[in-house]
Amino acid sequence: MSGPVHPAQSQQVRGPRLTARLPDGATAEYPLAAVKTTLGRHPANTIRLTDREVSKEHAAIERLGTSFVLKDLGSSNGTFVNGRRVRELRLKEGDEIALGSNCKLIFHAGDVPSTTVPSGGVTVVASAASMPAFVAQLDAQREQTEFLPADQIRDAESLRQDYEKLRIAHKFHQQVGLERDTKSLADKILKVSFEILAAEHGVMFIWNEKEKTLEPLAVRHKKGGDADVTVSETVLKRVTETQQAVLTKDAILDARFNASESIVASGIRSAMAVPLLAKGALKGVLFLDSRERSNAFTEKDLKILSGIASQAAIALENAELGRKIEAEAVTRAELSRFLSKAVAEAVIQGEVEVMKKGQQAEISVLFADIRGFTTMAEAEDPQETVDMLNEFFTAMADVVFRHAGNLDKFIGDCVMAVWGPPRPNPDDPARALKAALEMQHEVTLLNQRRAARGKKPIEVGIGINTGLAVVGYMGSAERHEYTAIGDSVNTASRLCGIARGGEVLASEATVRRAGPGFAVQPLPVSQVKGKEKGVNTFRVLGLEDPASGKVVR
């Protein structure tokens, strides 16, 4: 080391200084220069350190008011304070500075002459609702930092700068209004912010309402690259807790950040952080910083950024709403394939829950199948067969939905419908029987249209059963459907299989639960495939007039 004050002279050294323990056990003191003290291996340094692991120009200590700031000058092996590597740090009494392999210095503030220290400059303003609100808050006494009325502007250059900022902001708002992707939206917010303001680094945070934390969504650097950006937790905490914008003109001197030195250690000189608020709710935080100089941002810049943040929050909310609408549209389209319109809407609104996992519930199941379809398909043109099936399926689905049933699936030439979850009705068995009768009526009308085109009629057999089944979404992760499975479903399918064309067969369970109002004819016990015991079966003839007991339809 060179330039120390020896122990015999130490009584006269009362100002700011560094102390070091010499190899002979003595203590050396190095007075700090009034403006800047340099440390390194080169002889031109204020304090020369002869350690080979110390860079030629290793570090510097600058005086800022009554404070001293240690800065690493891009050294190879780094600068450490109290065992922690730093790039820039405001020193405190007793801090140990380590450079190279064995150079350790203790900082002493000493007696610093009283001086007038400029304020570090923390400006906190409420986040405005929009850019025009700033114009309505003009202060004639602060002409140098505000947007003045046109008749009060005397500086053409300032006018051009303000116009350019507003032009870019207008362009930004136009771009944001069309963006729906959150990541792309964040990138655009930072891009335009950099065009308007002299920032070096920027981070767009999104608020995670569930975890109550801020999560970085996009990062931007003035010089490009993908380096990490160190952001003060103190600043972010202040913004999220107060929901107000923060401007620090000189982080090194800013007393607000004494408790957390991360902003100083990262080399930040000026920073702005503004909340993104939509209808009073926090959506995120927009952070910009400059490490080249203090006072990089003004109060006007903070207000401009707050205006951008306000518009950005609205854009985030619109994007979120747009995605929700799109998701609802997809969900509505998916649900409408098998649920009636009223039930599908109830599911979307959260009034009714579709079972995500299979659950046992009582259902009434209906199968309607075209008789002799294979023979008919072989005799007709394939396109004519497809057209007939489409007409048949459309008519059957409409009937199911009119009676508040759920269209489960089409199986070849067969229709499967279910009454029950997600919105069961106490009269579901009766609804299923009425739907079956109306289906046969629709087949009659369809055959009249076919006859007019010279086509052969079709015949449909229908089977209905009521009982317990497992209902819910089933299948693989890639392909699944809302359906019902179980013995009661199989029984309905078997009844459909033995029903003749134009016939509606129902199990005793369905007829009993449907109640009066139906004309039915008991049949011999049906021995259906897969069941050891026979099924008590009824032929449903139509609706019965309660007064006369006659079949009315």
XYZ file of N, CA and C in Angstrom, residues 102-249:
444
model
N -5.489 -9.972 0.088
C -5.256 -9.661 1.501
C -5.398 -8.184 1.852
N -6.034 -7.379 0.975
C -6.210 -5.955 1.255
C -7.571 -5.730 1.911
N -7.537 -5.407 3.197
C -8.769 -5.145 3.931
C -8.679 -3.779 4.597
N -9.694 -2.956 4.340
C -9.720 -1.588 4.823
C -11.017 -1.344 5.575
N -10.931 -0.573 6.660
C -12.109 -0.237 7.451
C -12.465 1.226 7.195
N -13.743 1.467 6.918
C -14.187 2.841 6.651
C -14.596 3.525 7.952
N -14.108 4.791 8.097
C -14.486 5.633 9.229
C -15.003 6.952 8.672
N -16.198 7.334 9.078
C -16.781 8.575 8.575
C -16.046 9.789 9.107
N -15.546 9.734 10.336
C -14.809 10.845 10.904
C -15.672 12.072 11.097
N -15.002 13.239 11.239
C -15.694 14.512 11.396
C -15.862 15.148 10.031
N -17.058 15.153 9.526
C -17.331 15.746 8.212
C -17.894 17.133 8.410
N -17.272 18.151 7.784
C -17.786 19.520 7.920
C -19.246 19.578 7.517
N -19.991 20.375 8.276
C -21.411 20.530 7.982
C -21.599 21.219 6.654
N -22.410 20.650 5.797
C -22.699 21.231 4.489
C -24.181 21.115 4.219
N -24.627 21.891 3.283
C -26.025 21.797 2.867
C -26.137 20.677 1.850
N -26.867 19.646 2.204
C -26.973 18.475 1.348
C -28.290 18.524 0.589
N -28.214 18.461 -0.720
C -29.459 18.466 -1.485
C -30.273 17.221 -1.174
N -31.557 17.385 -1.154
C -32.452 16.267 -0.842
C -32.303 15.169 -1.873
N -32.411 13.922 -1.406
C -32.358 12.790 -2.328
C -33.509 12.820 -3.295
N -34.647 13.379 -2.923
C -35.747 13.609 -3.848
C -36.642 12.434 -4.104
N -37.459 12.070 -3.141
C -38.516 11.090 -3.380
C -39.800 11.850 -3.604
N -40.385 11.652 -4.764
C -41.647 12.303 -5.068
C -42.712 11.234 -5.213
N -43.771 11.335 -4.430
C -44.861 10.371 -4.486
C -46.110 11.082 -4.959
N -46.695 10.580 -6.059
C -47.929 11.177 -6.568
C -48.951 10.066 -6.761
N -50.209 10.398 -6.579
C -51.269 9.416 -6.823
C -51.320 9.113 -8.303
N -51.535 7.850 -8.641
C -51.594 7.459 -10.040
C -52.852 8.024 -10.674
N -52.672 8.777 -11.739
C -53.803 9.430 -12.391
C -54.633 8.430 -13.178
N -55.864 8.815 -13.433
C -56.766 7.916 -14.160
C -56.452 7.887 -15.641
N -55.909 8.961 -16.183
C -55.606 9.012 -17.613
C -54.662 10.160 -17.882
N -54.109 10.195 -19.075
C -53.189 11.260 -19.443
C -53.819 12.646 -19.363
N -55.040 12.872 -19.869
C -55.609 14.223 -19.804
C -55.735 14.763 -18.394
N -55.815 13.886 -17.381
C -55.945 14.361 -16.008
C -54.733 15.181 -15.599
N -53.567 14.890 -16.187
C -52.373 15.657 -15.851
C -52.514 17.094 -16.325
N -53.105 17.266 -17.478
C -53.278 18.618 -18.014
C -54.188 19.432 -17.103
N -55.114 18.766 -16.446
C -56.042 19.475 -15.571
C -55.423 19.826 -14.230
N -54.188 19.352 -13.967
C -53.541 19.603 -12.693
C -52.341 20.535 -12.851
N -52.430 21.510 -13.705
C -51.321 22.417 -13.967
C -51.040 23.306 -12.774
N -49.774 23.606 -12.586
C -49.332 24.492 -11.522
C -48.437 25.541 -12.153
N -48.895 26.784 -12.238
C -48.144 27.844 -12.921
C -46.801 28.108 -12.276
N -46.646 27.786 -10.990
C -45.398 28.043 -10.293
C -44.338 26.991 -10.608
N -44.723 25.924 -11.287
C -43.762 24.867 -11.609
C -43.721 24.695 -13.123
N -43.554 25.788 -13.781
C -43.601 25.823 -15.236
C -42.565 24.925 -15.878
N -41.415 24.754 -15.203
C -40.337 24.007 -15.811
C -40.607 22.507 -15.875
N -41.582 22.009 -15.112
C -41.836 20.568 -15.102
C -43.263 20.195 -15.494
N -44.080 21.165 -15.883
C -45.481 20.877 -16.184
C -45.787 21.182 -17.652
N -46.915 20.604 -18.111
C -47.419 20.949 -19.430
C -48.208 22.250 -19.293
N -47.723 23.298 -19.916
C -48.364 24.605 -19.798
C -49.359 24.834 -20.924
N -50.336 25.712 -20.711
C -51.231 26.079 -21.808
C -50.433 26.660 -22.970
N -50.979 26.532 -24.169
C -50.250 26.939 -25.365
C -49.823 28.398 -25.326
N -50.670 29.299 -24.783
C -50.333 30.718 -24.791
C -49.242 31.088 -23.791
N -48.853 30.112 -22.938
C -47.804 30.384 -21.956
C -46.468 29.747 -22.340
N -46.445 29.024 -23.433
C -45.207 28.358 -23.861
C -44.343 29.343 -24.645
N -43.097 29.486 -24.193
C -42.157 30.406 -24.848
C -40.920 29.689 -25.370
N -40.812 28.406 -25.062
C -39.657 27.614 -25.464
C -40.094 26.629 -26.551
N -39.691 26.887 -27.784
C -40.110 26.051 -28.912
C -39.563 24.629 -28.788
N -38.358 24.483 -28.258
C -37.761 23.169 -28.121
C -38.550 22.303 -27.138
N -38.952 22.913 -26.023
C -39.764 22.174 -25.047
C -41.094 21.762 -25.653
N -41.673 22.640 -26.447
C -42.929 22.336 -27.109
C -42.770 21.134 -28.036
N -41.666 21.115 -28.803
C -41.435 19.993 -29.713
C -41.252 18.689 -28.955
N -40.533 18.746 -27.841
C -40.305 17.547 -27.048
C -41.609 17.020 -26.464
N -42.417 17.935 -25.923
C -43.690 17.513 -25.346
C -44.623 16.954 -26.406
N -44.624 17.569 -27.561
C -45.474 17.082 -28.657
C -45.045 15.669 -29.069
N -43.732 15.451 -29.141
C -43.240 14.144 -29.549
C -43.624 13.072 -28.529
N -43.529 13.425 -27.245
C -43.911 12.475 -26.209
C -45.394 12.118 -26.305
N -46.226 13.128 -26.498
C -47.658 12.879 -26.599
C -48.006 12.114 -27.867
N -47.276 12.378 -28.937
C -47.516 11.658 -30.190
C -47.216 10.171 -30.015
N -46.077 9.889 -29.375
C -45.715 8.491 -29.154
C -46.707 7.827 -28.211
N -47.128 8.555 -27.179
C -48.098 7.998 -26.227
C -49.419 7.677 -26.926
N -49.841 8.555 -27.829
C -51.073 8.316 -28.577
C -50.937 7.067 -29.440
N -49.796 6.934 -30.086
C -49.541 5.755 -30.911
C -49.549 4.496 -30.050
N -48.976 4.619 -28.873
C -48.935 3.495 -27.932
C -50.343 3.038 -27.552
N -51.200 3.997 -27.223
C -52.558 3.656 -26.812
C -53.321 2.975 -27.949
N -53.045 3.402 -29.188
C -53.693 2.754 -30.325
C -53.233 1.300 -30.454
N -51.938 1.071 -30.247
C -51.405 -0.286 -30.364
C -51.911 -1.180 -29.253
N -51.962 -0.648 -28.061
C -52.355 -1.445 -26.910
C -53.803 -1.895 -27.012
N -54.642 -1.051 -27.577
C -56.059 -1.373 -27.653
C -56.358 -2.621 -28.456
N -55.433 -3.021 -29.335
C -55.648 -4.182 -30.188
C -54.968 -5.437 -29.663
N -54.170 -5.310 -28.594
C -53.383 -6.428 -28.098
C -54.169 -7.241 -27.077
N -54.109 -8.565 -27.214
C -54.805 -9.442 -26.278
C -53.831 -10.335 -25.507
N -52.652 -10.578 -26.069
C -51.675 -11.418 -25.400
C -50.956 -10.609 -24.326
N -50.966 -11.101 -23.079
C -50.420 -10.347 -21.952
C -48.927 -10.090 -22.116
N -48.170 -11.079 -22.548
C -46.723 -10.912 -22.713
C -46.417 -9.883 -23.793
N -47.081 -9.967 -24.920
C -46.864 -8.992 -25.991
C -47.280 -7.597 -25.539
N -48.343 -7.532 -24.759
C -48.806 -6.251 -24.236
C -47.744 -5.629 -23.338
N -47.150 -6.426 -22.458
C -46.097 -5.929 -21.569
C -44.886 -5.451 -22.358
N -44.514 -6.183 -23.399
C -43.383 -5.779 -24.240
C -43.646 -4.423 -24.903
N -44.874 -4.217 -25.365
C -45.213 -2.950 -26.010
C -45.205 -1.799 -25.008
N -45.671 -2.065 -23.806
C -45.668 -1.022 -22.775
C -44.248 -0.557 -22.504
N -43.316 -1.493 -22.360
C -41.921 -1.129 -22.110
C -41.296 -0.442 -23.316
N -41.605 -0.925 -24.513
C -41.028 -0.346 -25.729
C -41.379 1.128 -25.856
N -42.654 1.448 -25.684
C -43.074 2.838 -25.816
C -42.559 3.677 -24.647
N -42.486 3.088 -23.463
C -41.945 3.816 -22.314
C -40.503 4.230 -22.577
N -39.731 3.353 -23.210
C -38.340 3.673 -23.533
C -38.260 4.746 -24.609
N -39.227 4.762 -25.529
C -39.221 5.793 -26.570
C -39.510 7.171 -25.989
N -40.309 7.195 -24.940
C -40.712 8.470 -24.355
C -39.714 8.941 -23.303
N -39.168 8.013 -22.523
C -38.365 8.385 -21.362
C -36.945 7.838 -21.481
N -36.013 8.525 -20.844
C -34.588 8.178 -20.920
C -34.259 7.103 -19.898
N -34.761 5.920 -20.092
C -34.514 4.813 -19.169
C -33.469 3.874 -19.746
N -32.728 3.222 -18.850
C -31.738 2.229 -19.261
C -32.283 0.813 -19.136
N -33.077 0.602 -18.087
C -33.627 -0.723 -17.827
C -35.090 -0.580 -17.420
N -35.869 -1.581 -17.762
C -37.282 -1.548 -17.400
C -37.819 -2.935 -17.137
N -38.742 -3.013 -16.210
C -39.389 -4.290 -15.883
C -40.886 -4.049 -15.745
N -41.655 -4.924 -16.347
C -43.105 -4.900 -16.198
C -43.499 -6.073 -15.306
N -44.078 -5.756 -14.138
C -44.530 -6.785 -13.210
C -46.038 -6.955 -13.323
N -46.492 -8.192 -13.153
C -47.921 -8.484 -13.124
C -48.272 -8.946 -11.714
N -49.435 -8.534 -11.222
C -49.837 -8.864 -9.856
C -50.537 -10.212 -9.826
N -50.012 -11.113 -9.004
C -50.627 -12.425 -8.791
C -51.552 -12.311 -7.590
N -52.833 -12.199 -7.835
C -53.798 -11.966 -6.770
C -53.860 -13.150 -5.808
N -53.687 -14.346 -6.326
C -53.764 -15.538 -5.474
C -52.599 -15.587 -4.500
N -51.375 -15.351 -5.004
C -50.188 -15.425 -4.165
C -49.848 -14.097 -3.497
N -50.538 -13.022 -3.916
C -50.276 -11.679 -3.387
C -48.822 -11.270 -3.619
N -48.317 -11.538 -4.817
C -46.942 -11.206 -5.155
C -46.874 -10.595 -6.551
N -45.778 -9.876 -6.813
C -45.505 -9.341 -8.143
C -44.610 -10.316 -8.892
N -44.955 -10.586 -10.137
C -44.172 -11.510 -10.951
C -43.706 -10.783 -12.211
N -42.386 -10.822 -12.513
C -41.884 -10.153 -13.720
C -42.469 -10.777 -14.980
N -43.009 -9.924 -15.842
C -43.637 -10.401 -17.063
C -42.793 -10.083 -18.297
N -42.119 -8.923 -18.270
C -41.286 -8.528 -19.414
C -40.142 -7.654 -18.911
N -38.989 -7.758 -19.582
C -37.797 -6.978 -19.239
C -37.255 -6.347 -20.510
N -36.754 -5.110 -20.392
C -36.194 -4.422 -21.554
C -34.948 -3.652 -21.132
N -33.931 -3.660 -22.019
C -32.691 -2.914 -21.790
C -32.476 -1.942 -22.951
N -31.994 -0.770 -22.640
C -31.737 0.234 -23.665
C -30.727 -0.275 -24.686
N -29.704 -1.008 -24.215
C -28.645 -1.505 -25.084
C -28.892 -2.942 -25.516
N -30.092 -3.440 -25.297
C -30.409 -4.802 -25.696
C -29.854 -5.811 -24.717
N -29.863 -7.084 -25.114
C -29.376 -8.137 -24.243
C -30.468 -8.673 -23.342
N -30.080 -9.682 -22.557
C -31.047 -10.307 -21.658
C -30.515 -10.405 -20.232
N -29.694 -9.432 -19.840
C -29.131 -9.437 -18.492
C -30.232 -9.235 -17.457
N -29.946 -9.708 -16.240
C -30.902 -9.538 -15.153
C -30.991 -8.066 -14.742
N -32.142 -7.671 -14.284
C -32.343 -6.316 -13.765
C -32.627 -6.433 -12.280
N -31.798 -5.763 -11.470
C -32.015 -5.772 -10.021
C -32.974 -4.653 -9.665
N -34.058 -5.005 -9.013
C -35.080 -4.037 -8.635
C -35.192 -4.025 -7.117
N -35.256 -2.844 -6.548
C -35.355 -2.722 -5.097
C -36.691 -3.247 -4.593
N -36.628 -4.189 -3.675
C -37.843 -4.706 -3.063
C -38.554 -3.620 -2.263
N -37.740 -2.690 -1.699
C -38.309 -1.593 -0.931
C -39.216 -0.738 -1.801
N -38.751 -0.436 -3.025
C -39.544 0.381 -3.945
C -40.838 -0.332 -4.313
N -40.732 -1.607 -4.688
C -41.921 -2.359 -5.087
C -42.914 -2.478 -3.938
N -42.398 -2.703 -2.741
C -43.279 -2.820 -1.585
C -44.006 -1.507 -1.322
N -43.277 -0.390 -1.475
C -43.898 0.918 -1.240
C -45.016 1.164 -2.256
N -44.765 0.802 -3.513
C -45.767 1.037 -4.555
C -46.994 0.155 -4.341
N -46.781 -1.128 -4.025
C -47.916 -2.040 -3.872
C -48.736 -1.713 -2.625
N -48.071 -1.287 -1.564
C -48.789 -0.993 -0.325
C -49.550 0.327 -0.397
N -48.940 1.346 -1.020
C -49.577 2.665 -1.078
C -50.380 2.869 -2.349
N -50.104 2.024 -3.375
C -50.717 2.177 -4.701
C -50.482 3.589 -5.238
N -49.280 4.108 -4.982
C -48.873 5.410 -5.482
C -47.541 5.272 -6.198
N -47.316 6.188 -7.142
C -46.083 6.173 -7.916
C -44.926 6.723 -7.097
N -43.713 6.200 -7.340
C -42.515 6.614 -6.612
C -41.443 7.054 -7.599
N -40.824 8.198 -7.315
C -39.694 8.701 -8.091
C -38.541 8.961 -7.129
N -37.390 8.364 -7.388
C -36.187 8.690 -6.632
C -35.184 9.306 -7.596
N -34.808 10.547 -7.329
C -33.904 11.269 -8.219
C -32.458 10.829 -8.022
